[in-house]
């Protein structure tokens, strides 16, 4: 097996593993599968961690994870799929930042790892063992990589920034006054 063939097999394994994990997480949010809470429960959670409105946030997150993960696994529209999953994982990481890096402490390690793999696949492409390759890369053009990552980064910055402002405002409102009136 040549190096080029090994690279394609490696990309397939990365896509299947990462895409499968992301699709399962999205299915938890959207449908309540695999022990998830569905849109209602996930929406309540999203609201509790500052993503508002909660149900819309759960829907967007679930679609980015399930749709992006499925597309990554198939190797279809890889720039958009990788960017969508990177954006979703950035939003997840923002929730876990106060807990530090490591996942065993509730940190952002896992979300960042999944997001980086998604972004990396968007940049490298899916390899020859993919639907993108079979379709002549109609949905995987070079210009699509910076476009997908740029748009996703801008939207993610707005969404996470708004969430962080809500969380800070809520923390300020919950503080005890310094002086009694």
mmCIF file of C-alpha atoms in Angstrom:
data_model
loop_
_atom_site.group_PDB
_atom_site.id
_atom_site.type_symbol
_atom_site.label_atom_id
_atom_site.label_comp_id
_atom_site.label_asym_id
_atom_site.label_seq_id
_atom_site.Cartn_x
_atom_site.Cartn_y
_atom_site.Cartn_z
ATOM 1 C CA UNK A 1 0.000 0.000 0.000
ATOM 2 C CA UNK A 2 1.522 3.324 -1.011
ATOM 3 C CA UNK A 3 1.745 6.351 1.280
ATOM 4 C CA UNK A 4 -1.063 8.016 -0.664
ATOM 5 C CA UNK A 5 -3.347 5.019 -0.056
ATOM 6 C CA UNK A 6 -2.471 5.018 3.653
ATOM 7 C CA UNK A 7 -3.352 8.715 3.842
ATOM 8 C CA UNK A 8 -6.765 8.057 2.298
ATOM 9 C CA UNK A 9 -7.409 5.205 4.737
ATOM 10 C CA UNK A 10 -6.296 7.380 7.652
ATOM 11 C CA UNK A 11 -8.629 10.200 6.564
ATOM 12 C CA UNK A 12 -11.480 7.697 6.236
ATOM 13 C CA UNK A 13 -10.867 6.439 9.780
ATOM 14 C CA UNK A 14 -10.724 9.998 11.155
ATOM 15 C CA UNK A 15 -13.913 10.935 9.299
ATOM 16 C CA UNK A 16 -15.831 7.835 10.367
ATOM 17 C CA UNK A 17 -14.767 8.025 14.004
ATOM 18 C CA UNK A 18 -15.146 11.746 14.522
ATOM 19 C CA UNK A 19 -18.218 12.038 12.308
ATOM 20 C CA UNK A 20 -19.887 9.131 14.089
ATOM 21 C CA UNK A 21 -19.259 10.589 17.530
ATOM 22 C CA UNK A 22 -20.548 14.011 16.468
ATOM 23 C CA UNK A 23 -23.618 12.551 14.738
ATOM 24 C CA UNK A 24 -24.476 10.577 17.884
ATOM 25 C CA UNK A 25 -24.147 13.698 20.064
ATOM 26 C CA UNK A 26 -26.386 15.609 17.673
ATOM 27 C CA UNK A 27 -28.963 12.795 17.710
ATOM 28 C CA UNK A 28 -29.032 13.010 21.513
ATOM 29 C CA UNK A 29 -29.925 16.684 21.261
ATOM 30 C CA UNK A 30 -32.388 16.459 18.391
ATOM 31 C CA UNK A 31 -34.162 13.160 19.035
ATOM 32 C CA UNK A 32 -33.275 12.049 22.556
ATOM 33 C CA UNK A 33 -31.466 8.992 21.163
ATOM 34 C CA UNK A 34 -28.549 7.306 22.964
ATOM 35 C CA UNK A 35 -29.661 8.564 26.375
ATOM 36 C CA UNK A 36 -30.046 12.175 25.266
ATOM 37 C CA UNK A 37 -32.732 14.602 26.359
ATOM 38 C CA UNK A 38 -34.125 15.652 22.982
ATOM 39 C CA UNK A 39 -34.888 19.229 22.034
ATOM 40 C CA UNK A 40 -36.917 20.059 25.151
ATOM 41 C CA UNK A 41 -34.379 18.853 27.704
ATOM 42 C CA UNK A 42 -31.396 20.081 25.723
ATOM 43 C CA UNK A 43 -33.130 23.424 25.199
ATOM 44 C CA UNK A 44 -33.577 23.812 28.957
ATOM 45 C CA UNK A 45 -29.924 22.975 29.497
ATOM 46 C CA UNK A 46 -28.804 25.398 26.780
ATOM 47 C CA UNK A 47 -30.844 28.153 28.410
ATOM 48 C CA UNK A 48 -29.294 27.350 31.815
ATOM 49 C CA UNK A 49 -25.756 27.789 30.441
ATOM 50 C CA UNK A 50 -26.524 31.068 28.670
ATOM 51 C CA UNK A 51 -27.517 30.008 25.150
ATOM 52 C CA UNK A 52 -30.825 31.728 24.534
ATOM 53 C CA UNK A 53 -33.364 30.943 23.288
ATOM 54 C CA UNK A 54 -32.633 27.449 24.522
ATOM 55 C CA UNK A 55 -34.683 25.377 22.082
ATOM 56 C CA UNK A 56 -33.349 27.252 19.043
ATOM 57 C CA UNK A 57 -29.825 26.859 20.396
ATOM 58 C CA UNK A 58 -30.377 23.132 20.939
ATOM 59 C CA UNK A 59 -31.691 22.796 17.396
ATOM 60 C CA UNK A 60 -28.750 24.669 15.876
ATOM 61 C CA UNK A 61 -26.231 22.723 17.936
ATOM 62 C CA UNK A 62 -27.908 19.396 17.213
ATOM 63 C CA UNK A 63 -28.061 20.081 13.470
ATOM 64 C CA UNK A 64 -24.415 21.179 13.353
ATOM 65 C CA UNK A 65 -23.321 18.059 15.221
ATOM 66 C CA UNK A 66 -25.627 15.485 13.602
ATOM 67 C CA UNK A 67 -25.559 16.969 10.113
ATOM 68 C CA UNK A 68 -21.906 17.950 10.178
ATOM 69 C CA UNK A 69 -20.919 14.619 11.700
ATOM 70 C CA UNK A 70 -22.872 12.609 9.135
ATOM 71 C CA UNK A 71 -21.418 14.655 6.268
ATOM 72 C CA UNK A 72 -17.898 14.234 7.682
ATOM 73 C CA UNK A 73 -18.355 10.471 7.959
ATOM 74 C CA UNK A 74 -19.540 10.329 4.344
ATOM 75 C CA UNK A 75 -16.855 12.726 3.146
ATOM 76 C CA UNK A 76 -19.474 14.979 1.569
ATOM 77 C CA UNK A 77 -19.297 18.796 1.552
ATOM 78 C CA UNK A 78 -16.265 18.384 3.779
ATOM 79 C CA UNK A 79 -15.369 22.094 4.161
ATOM 80 C CA UNK A 80 -18.881 22.978 5.362
ATOM 81 C CA UNK A 81 -19.173 19.821 7.478
ATOM 82 C CA UNK A 82 -15.843 20.370 9.207
ATOM 83 C CA UNK A 83 -16.568 24.048 9.790
ATOM 84 C CA UNK A 84 -20.020 23.314 11.230
ATOM 85 C CA UNK A 85 -18.637 20.789 13.690
ATOM 86 C CA UNK A 86 -15.781 23.117 14.666
ATOM 87 C CA UNK A 87 -18.283 25.892 15.363
ATOM 88 C CA UNK A 88 -20.529 23.624 17.430
ATOM 89 C CA UNK A 89 -17.568 22.388 19.460
ATOM 90 C CA UNK A 90 -16.363 25.947 20.054
ATOM 91 C CA UNK A 91 -19.773 26.690 21.550
ATOM 92 C CA UNK A 92 -19.519 23.584 23.725
ATOM 93 C CA UNK A 93 -15.974 24.441 24.816
ATOM 94 C CA UNK A 94 -17.124 27.898 25.946
ATOM 95 C CA UNK A 95 -19.412 26.250 28.507
ATOM 96 C CA UNK A 96 -16.573 24.101 29.884
ATOM 97 C CA UNK A 97 -13.798 26.740 30.050
ATOM 98 C CA UNK A 98 -14.422 27.582 33.737
ATOM 99 C CA UNK A 99 -13.639 23.950 34.597
ATOM 100 C CA UNK A 100 -10.148 24.028 33.102
ATOM 101 C CA UNK A 101 -8.719 21.936 30.293
ATOM 102 C CA UNK A 102 -9.099 18.281 31.271
ATOM 103 C CA UNK A 103 -12.362 16.459 30.592
ATOM 104 C CA UNK A 104 -12.270 14.509 33.877
ATOM 105 C CA UNK A 105 -12.727 17.849 35.653
ATOM 106 C CA UNK A 106 -15.502 18.914 33.273
ATOM 107 C CA UNK A 107 -13.083 20.886 31.111
ATOM 108 C CA UNK A 108 -13.046 21.722 27.438
ATOM 109 C CA UNK A 109 -10.488 19.125 26.278
ATOM 110 C CA UNK A 110 -12.997 16.825 24.519
ATOM 111 C CA UNK A 111 -14.907 19.575 22.712
ATOM 112 C CA UNK A 112 -11.697 21.204 21.501
ATOM 113 C CA UNK A 113 -10.345 17.871 20.259
ATOM 114 C CA UNK A 114 -13.483 17.151 18.222
ATOM 115 C CA UNK A 115 -13.555 20.716 16.897
ATOM 116 C CA UNK A 116 -9.918 20.606 15.831
ATOM 117 C CA UNK A 117 -10.419 17.334 13.992
ATOM 118 C CA UNK A 118 -13.445 18.827 12.208
ATOM 119 C CA UNK A 119 -11.475 21.928 11.232
ATOM 120 C CA UNK A 120 -8.495 19.808 10.206
ATOM 121 C CA UNK A 121 -10.654 17.653 7.947
ATOM 122 C CA UNK A 122 -12.181 20.788 6.415
ATOM 123 C CA UNK A 123 -8.662 21.953 5.533
ATOM 124 C CA UNK A 124 -7.129 18.643 4.389
ATOM 125 C CA UNK A 125 -10.179 17.356 2.583
ATOM 126 C CA UNK A 126 -11.780 13.936 2.834
ATOM 127 C CA UNK A 127 -9.365 11.873 0.737
ATOM 128 C CA UNK A 128 -10.192 9.580 -2.160
ATOM 129 C CA UNK A 129 -12.397 7.245 -0.090
ATOM 130 C CA UNK A 130 -15.227 9.788 0.063
ATOM 131 C CA UNK A 131 -18.383 10.959 -1.637
ATOM 132 C CA UNK A 132 -16.697 14.281 -2.382
ATOM 133 C CA UNK A 133 -14.077 12.442 -4.434
ATOM 134 C CA UNK A 134 -16.715 10.269 -6.130
ATOM 135 C CA UNK A 135 -18.659 13.410 -7.106
ATOM 136 C CA UNK A 136 -15.620 15.184 -8.530
ATOM 137 C CA UNK A 137 -15.259 17.473 -5.500
ATOM 138 C CA UNK A 138 -18.254 19.569 -6.558
ATOM 139 C CA UNK A 139 -18.871 20.402 -2.869
ATOM 140 C CA UNK A 140 -15.205 20.435 -1.858
ATOM 141 C CA UNK A 141 -13.505 23.255 -3.780
ATOM 142 C CA UNK A 142 -10.429 25.038 -2.450
ATOM 143 C CA UNK A 143 -12.276 28.365 -2.096
ATOM 144 C CA UNK A 144 -14.931 26.698 0.078
ATOM 145 C CA UNK A 145 -12.482 25.998 2.898
ATOM 146 C CA UNK A 146 -11.747 29.616 3.909
ATOM 147 C CA UNK A 147 -15.337 30.611 3.129
ATOM 148 C CA UNK A 148 -16.834 27.908 5.359
ATOM 149 C CA UNK A 149 -14.338 28.398 8.181
ATOM 150 C CA UNK A 150 -14.597 32.210 7.972
ATOM 151 C CA UNK A 151 -18.401 32.328 8.041
ATOM 152 C CA UNK A 152 -18.513 29.755 10.824
ATOM 153 C CA UNK A 153 -15.918 31.657 12.859
ATOM 154 C CA UNK A 154 -17.888 34.906 12.504
ATOM 155 C CA UNK A 155 -21.221 33.330 13.475
ATOM 156 C CA UNK A 156 -19.627 31.403 16.332
ATOM 157 C CA UNK A 157 -17.968 34.568 17.666
ATOM 158 C CA UNK A 158 -21.334 36.365 17.701
ATOM 159 C CA UNK A 159 -23.203 33.464 19.341
ATOM 160 C CA UNK A 160 -20.539 32.654 21.946
ATOM 161 C CA UNK A 161 -19.956 36.367 22.628
ATOM 162 C CA UNK A 162 -23.667 36.925 23.289
ATOM 163 C CA UNK A 163 -23.726 33.854 25.532
ATOM 164 C CA UNK A 164 -20.694 35.069 27.484
ATOM 165 C CA UNK A 165 -22.290 38.512 27.974
ATOM 166 C CA UNK A 166 -25.477 36.876 29.319
ATOM 167 C CA UNK A 167 -23.473 34.686 31.701
ATOM 168 C CA UNK A 168 -21.454 37.699 32.974
ATOM 169 C CA UNK A 169 -24.604 39.784 33.418
ATOM 170 C CA UNK A 170 -26.299 36.980 35.321
ATOM 171 C CA UNK A 171 -23.253 36.569 37.583
ATOM 172 C CA UNK A 172 -23.250 40.312 38.271
ATOM 173 C CA UNK A 173 -26.958 40.267 39.112
ATOM 174 C CA UNK A 174 -26.454 37.381 41.535
ATOM 175 C CA UNK A 175 -23.670 39.029 43.533
ATOM 176 C CA UNK A 176 -24.501 40.296 46.978
ATOM 177 C CA UNK A 177 -24.357 44.060 47.349
ATOM 178 C CA UNK A 178 -21.214 45.426 49.000
ATOM 179 C CA UNK A 179 -23.199 47.676 51.280
ATOM 180 C CA UNK A 180 -26.654 47.311 52.773
ATOM 181 C CA UNK A 181 -28.994 50.192 52.043
#
